[in-house]
Structure formats: structure tokens, C-alpha cells
Short mmCIF file of C-alpha atoms in Angstrom, two decimals:
data_model
loop_
_atom_site.label_atom_id
_atom_site.label_comp_id
_atom_site.label_asym_id
_atom_site.label_seq_id
_atom_site.Cartn_x
_atom_site.Cartn_y
_atom_site.Cartn_z
CA MET Z 1 25.56 40.57 -67.27
CA SER Z 2 22.42 41.44 -65.33
CA LEU Z 3 21.41 44.01 -67.93
CA GLU Z 4 21.02 41.48 -70.72
CA PRO Z 5 17.89 39.69 -69.36
CA ASP Z 6 16.15 43.05 -68.87
CA VAL Z 7 17.00 44.07 -72.40
CA ILE Z 8 15.55 40.82 -73.73
CA PHE Z 9 12.32 40.97 -71.70
CA MET Z 10 11.45 44.62 -72.46
CA PRO Z 11 10.71 44.07 -76.17
CA ILE Z 12 8.71 40.95 -75.28
CA ILE Z 13 6.62 42.81 -72.71
CA SER Z 14 5.95 45.77 -74.99
CA ARG Z 15 5.14 43.43 -77.88
CA ALA Z 16 2.73 41.47 -75.65
CA ARG Z 17 1.08 44.71 -74.56
CA VAL Z 18 0.54 45.74 -78.20
CA ILE Z 19 -0.89 42.32 -79.07
CA LEU Z 20 -3.31 42.40 -76.10
CA ARG Z 21 -4.39 45.96 -76.93
CA ASP Z 22 -5.05 45.08 -80.57
CA PHE Z 23 -6.94 41.96 -79.52
CA ALA Z 24 -9.11 43.97 -77.09
CA HIS Z 25 -9.85 46.56 -79.76
CA LYS Z 26 -11.02 43.89 -82.20
CA VAL Z 27 -13.00 41.79 -79.73
CA LEU Z 28 -14.58 44.64 -77.76
CA ASP Z 29 -14.90 46.94 -80.78
CA ILE Z 30 -13.16 49.76 -78.94
CA ASP Z 31 -12.40 52.87 -80.91
CA ASP Z 32 -11.49 55.78 -78.66
CA SER Z 33 -10.26 57.97 -81.49
CA ARG Z 34 -13.75 59.34 -82.29
CA LEU Z 35 -15.73 61.88 -80.31
CA PRO Z 36 -18.90 60.53 -78.68
CA GLU Z 37 -21.26 62.45 -80.97
CA ASN Z 38 -24.46 60.98 -79.47
CA GLN Z 39 -23.46 62.01 -75.96
CA ILE Z 40 -22.44 65.49 -77.06
CA THR Z 41 -25.76 65.97 -78.87
CA LEU Z 42 -27.70 64.78 -75.83
CA LEU Z 43 -25.84 67.20 -73.53
CA LYS Z 44 -26.32 70.12 -75.93
CA ASP Z 45 -30.07 69.44 -76.14
CA HIS Z 46 -30.29 69.17 -72.36
CA MET Z 47 -28.46 72.48 -71.81
CA ALA Z 48 -30.54 74.23 -74.48
CA LYS Z 49 -33.69 73.24 -72.57
CA TYR Z 50 -32.31 74.83 -69.40
CA ARG Z 51 -31.20 77.99 -71.19
CA ARG Z 52 -34.67 78.37 -72.72
CA GLN Z 53 -36.40 77.86 -69.34
CA MET Z 54 -34.05 80.37 -67.72
CA LYS Z 55 -34.89 82.99 -70.36
CA GLU Z 56 -38.62 82.33 -69.97
CA ALA Z 57 -38.62 82.83 -66.20
CA ALA Z 58 -40.71 85.96 -65.67
CA SER Z 59 -40.24 86.40 -61.95
CA LEU Z 60 -37.44 86.04 -59.49
CA LYS Z 61 -39.33 83.25 -57.71
CA GLU Z 62 -39.66 81.26 -60.97
CA MET Z 63 -35.96 81.70 -61.65
CA VAL Z 64 -34.98 80.48 -58.17
CA ASN Z 65 -37.29 77.46 -58.44
CA PHE Z 66 -35.82 76.68 -61.84
CA LEU Z 67 -32.28 76.84 -60.41
CA LYS Z 68 -33.31 74.54 -57.55
CA LYS Z 69 -34.46 71.93 -60.06
CA LYS Z 70 -31.44 72.39 -62.31
CA HIS Z 71 -28.89 71.98 -59.52
CA LEU Z 72 -30.95 69.42 -57.52
CA VAL Z 73 -30.99 71.38 -54.26
CA ASP Z 74 -33.67 72.01 -51.63
CA SER Z 75 -33.10 75.72 -51.06
CA ILE Z 76 -30.93 78.58 -52.24
CA CYS Z 77 -30.29 81.78 -50.31
CA VAL Z 78 -28.04 84.50 -51.66
CA SER Z 79 -27.09 87.43 -49.46
CA GLU Z 80 -24.77 90.38 -49.57
CA ALA Z 81 -21.72 90.45 -47.32
CA ASP Z 82 -23.66 92.55 -44.77
CA GLY Z 83 -26.44 89.96 -44.45
CA SER Z 84 -29.09 91.59 -46.64
CA THR Z 85 -31.03 89.14 -48.78
CA VAL Z 86 -30.65 89.10 -52.56
CA ILE Z 87 -32.56 85.88 -53.35
CA SER Z 88 -34.14 83.20 -51.22
CA SER Z 89 -36.16 80.19 -52.27
CA ASN Z 90 -38.02 79.80 -48.98
CA GLY Z 91 -39.87 82.07 -46.55
CA ASN Z 92 -37.02 82.57 -44.06
CA ASP Z 93 -35.25 85.20 -46.16
CA LEU Z 94 -33.83 87.50 -43.51
CA SER Z 95 -33.00 84.97 -40.79
CA GLU Z 96 -31.38 82.53 -43.22
CA ALA Z 97 -29.35 85.28 -44.89
CA VAL Z 98 -28.08 86.71 -41.60
CA THR Z 99 -27.25 83.26 -40.21
CA ALA Z 100 -25.43 82.16 -43.37
CA THR Z 101 -23.46 85.40 -43.65
CA ALA Z 102 -22.48 85.42 -39.98
CA LEU Z 103 -21.43 81.76 -40.07
CA PHE Z 104 -19.41 82.18 -43.26
CA ASN Z 105 -17.73 85.37 -42.01
CA TYR Z 106 -16.80 83.69 -38.71
CA ILE Z 107 -15.30 80.65 -40.44
CA SER Z 108 -13.49 82.88 -42.95
CA SER Z 109 -11.96 84.86 -40.08
CA GLU Z 110 -10.73 81.66 -38.40
CA VAL Z 111 -9.69 79.88 -41.61
CA PRO Z 112 -8.93 82.63 -44.16
CA ALA Z 113 -8.17 80.27 -47.05
CA SER Z 114 -11.56 78.54 -46.83
CA GLU Z 115 -13.36 78.39 -50.14
CA ALA Z 116 -16.55 76.66 -49.06
CA VAL Z 117 -18.12 75.41 -45.84
CA MET Z 118 -20.04 72.15 -45.83
CA ILE Z 119 -22.05 71.06 -42.79
CA LYS Z 120 -23.90 67.79 -42.55
CA ALA Z 121 -26.96 68.06 -40.31
CA ASN Z 122 -30.45 66.57 -40.05
CA GLY Z 123 -29.89 64.12 -42.90
CA GLY Z 124 -28.93 66.84 -45.37
CA TRP Z 125 -26.16 69.25 -46.19
CA PHE Z 126 -25.86 72.98 -45.55
CA MET Z 127 -23.22 74.54 -47.81
CA LEU Z 128 -21.83 78.06 -47.80
CA MET Z 129 -19.67 79.71 -50.43
CA GLN Z 130 -18.69 83.25 -51.27
CA ALA Z 131 -18.59 84.49 -54.86
CA GLU Z 132 -18.95 87.94 -56.41
CA ARG Z 133 -18.94 89.45 -52.87
CA ARG Z 134 -22.10 87.51 -52.07
CA VAL Z 135 -22.63 84.56 -49.73
CA TYR Z 136 -24.46 81.56 -51.17
CA ALA Z 137 -26.23 79.26 -48.71
CA VAL Z 138 -27.45 76.02 -50.26
CA LYS Z 139 -29.33 73.17 -48.62
CA ALA Z 140 -29.38 69.82 -50.38
CA PRO Z 141 -29.88 66.14 -49.62
CA ALA Z 142 -26.34 65.41 -50.88
CA SER Z 143 -23.20 67.51 -50.73
CA LEU Z 144 -22.23 69.50 -53.78
CA THR Z 145 -18.66 69.92 -54.88
CA THR Z 146 -17.06 73.33 -54.97
CA VAL Z 147 -17.31 73.27 -58.76
CA GLU Z 148 -21.07 72.64 -58.54
CA LEU Z 149 -21.48 75.48 -56.02
CA LYS Z 150 -19.54 77.80 -58.33
CA ALA Z 151 -21.77 76.78 -61.25
CA LEU Z 152 -24.86 77.61 -59.20
CA ALA Z 153 -23.36 80.98 -58.22
CA ARG Z 154 -22.47 81.68 -61.87
CA ASP Z 155 -26.06 80.88 -62.95
CA VAL Z 156 -27.50 83.20 -60.29
CA GLU Z 157 -25.14 86.04 -61.19
CA LYS Z 158 -25.81 85.63 -64.90
CA ALA Z 159 -29.57 85.67 -64.31
CA LEU Z 160 -29.42 88.75 -62.12
CA LYS Z 161 -27.22 90.67 -64.57
CA ASN Z 162 -29.11 89.76 -67.74
CA LYS Z 163 -32.72 90.03 -66.64
CA GLN Z 164 -35.10 92.49 -65.04
CA PHE Z 165 -37.49 90.47 -62.93
CA VAL Z 166 -41.08 91.19 -62.00
CA THR Z 167 -41.42 90.98 -58.22
CA ASN Z 168 -44.22 88.67 -57.06
#
């Protein structure tokens, strides 16, 4: 006999849910069946601006400064696994590259499954990640997610592969 009340209340609850949903759609004018065309257009325009600026960068320094603005970071240093500098956005190329590579290699030896290292110090974040056999050291006022670090690494790799830069 205990099953009968549950059987009676289930259609009432589901019917009430449908009524409330329909009421909310009419009152709040909610229609989630359409794509947000305005937002998609805005994002496409925004990304086109960045692609154009990336193509127009004539020197490696311009490209690094552009990537700093795009990803909202303070500095970017990319080094090979042996510590040699590939790109750096500040004047401490060699020391920053060696420090970042040594730190990342040490942490990777202790925690082999580590994907990224994030250190909070001096009111900012120091993040390390390895991609394409290179170590990326990024300093920023706020921490970046691993996805954001991978996007930065992808942008750097794409720029280095597709462009011959004038050294300044």
C-alpha cells in the first residue's frame, strides 16, 4: 500500500515542474534553444583582432609583448629543457630560464605526474609548465589555469613555427 501515494504524487510533481518551467519561460522570456549570435559575433571579432596583431608583429619582442597583453600576464619566459632561453619578455633571460628549468625539473623528478607548478609569492604567481619539450615560466598577478597556460604555450609555438622574426 505504500507504493500508491508515491505513484499519485509523481505525476503531480512532474506536472508542477512543467507548469513552473512554462511560467518562467513566459515571464522571463527565456529561450535557450537559440545560439547566442551576438556573443559569438563579439568573440569572433575579438579573436580576429588578436590574430591580425599576431601576424603584424615584426619582431620577437613585439610578439612577446602582444602575448603578455593577450593572456594578461606580467612576464613570459620560454626555455629549452637544458635551460637555454628561447623567448623572454624581460631582461633576465638566462637566469630566469635556468631557474625555471631547474625548478621544474626538480619538481618533475619528485612528482612525475605533475602537469604544472604554481607558486604564490610576493603578491603574484609564478607558474611553470612543460609543453613541446620546452619549459614555460609565467609571472602574473593572478593564477592561470592549466588550460590557460596551455593556450599561451600553443600561441608561442604557433608563432615560432609560422614566422621568421627580425631580432631587435
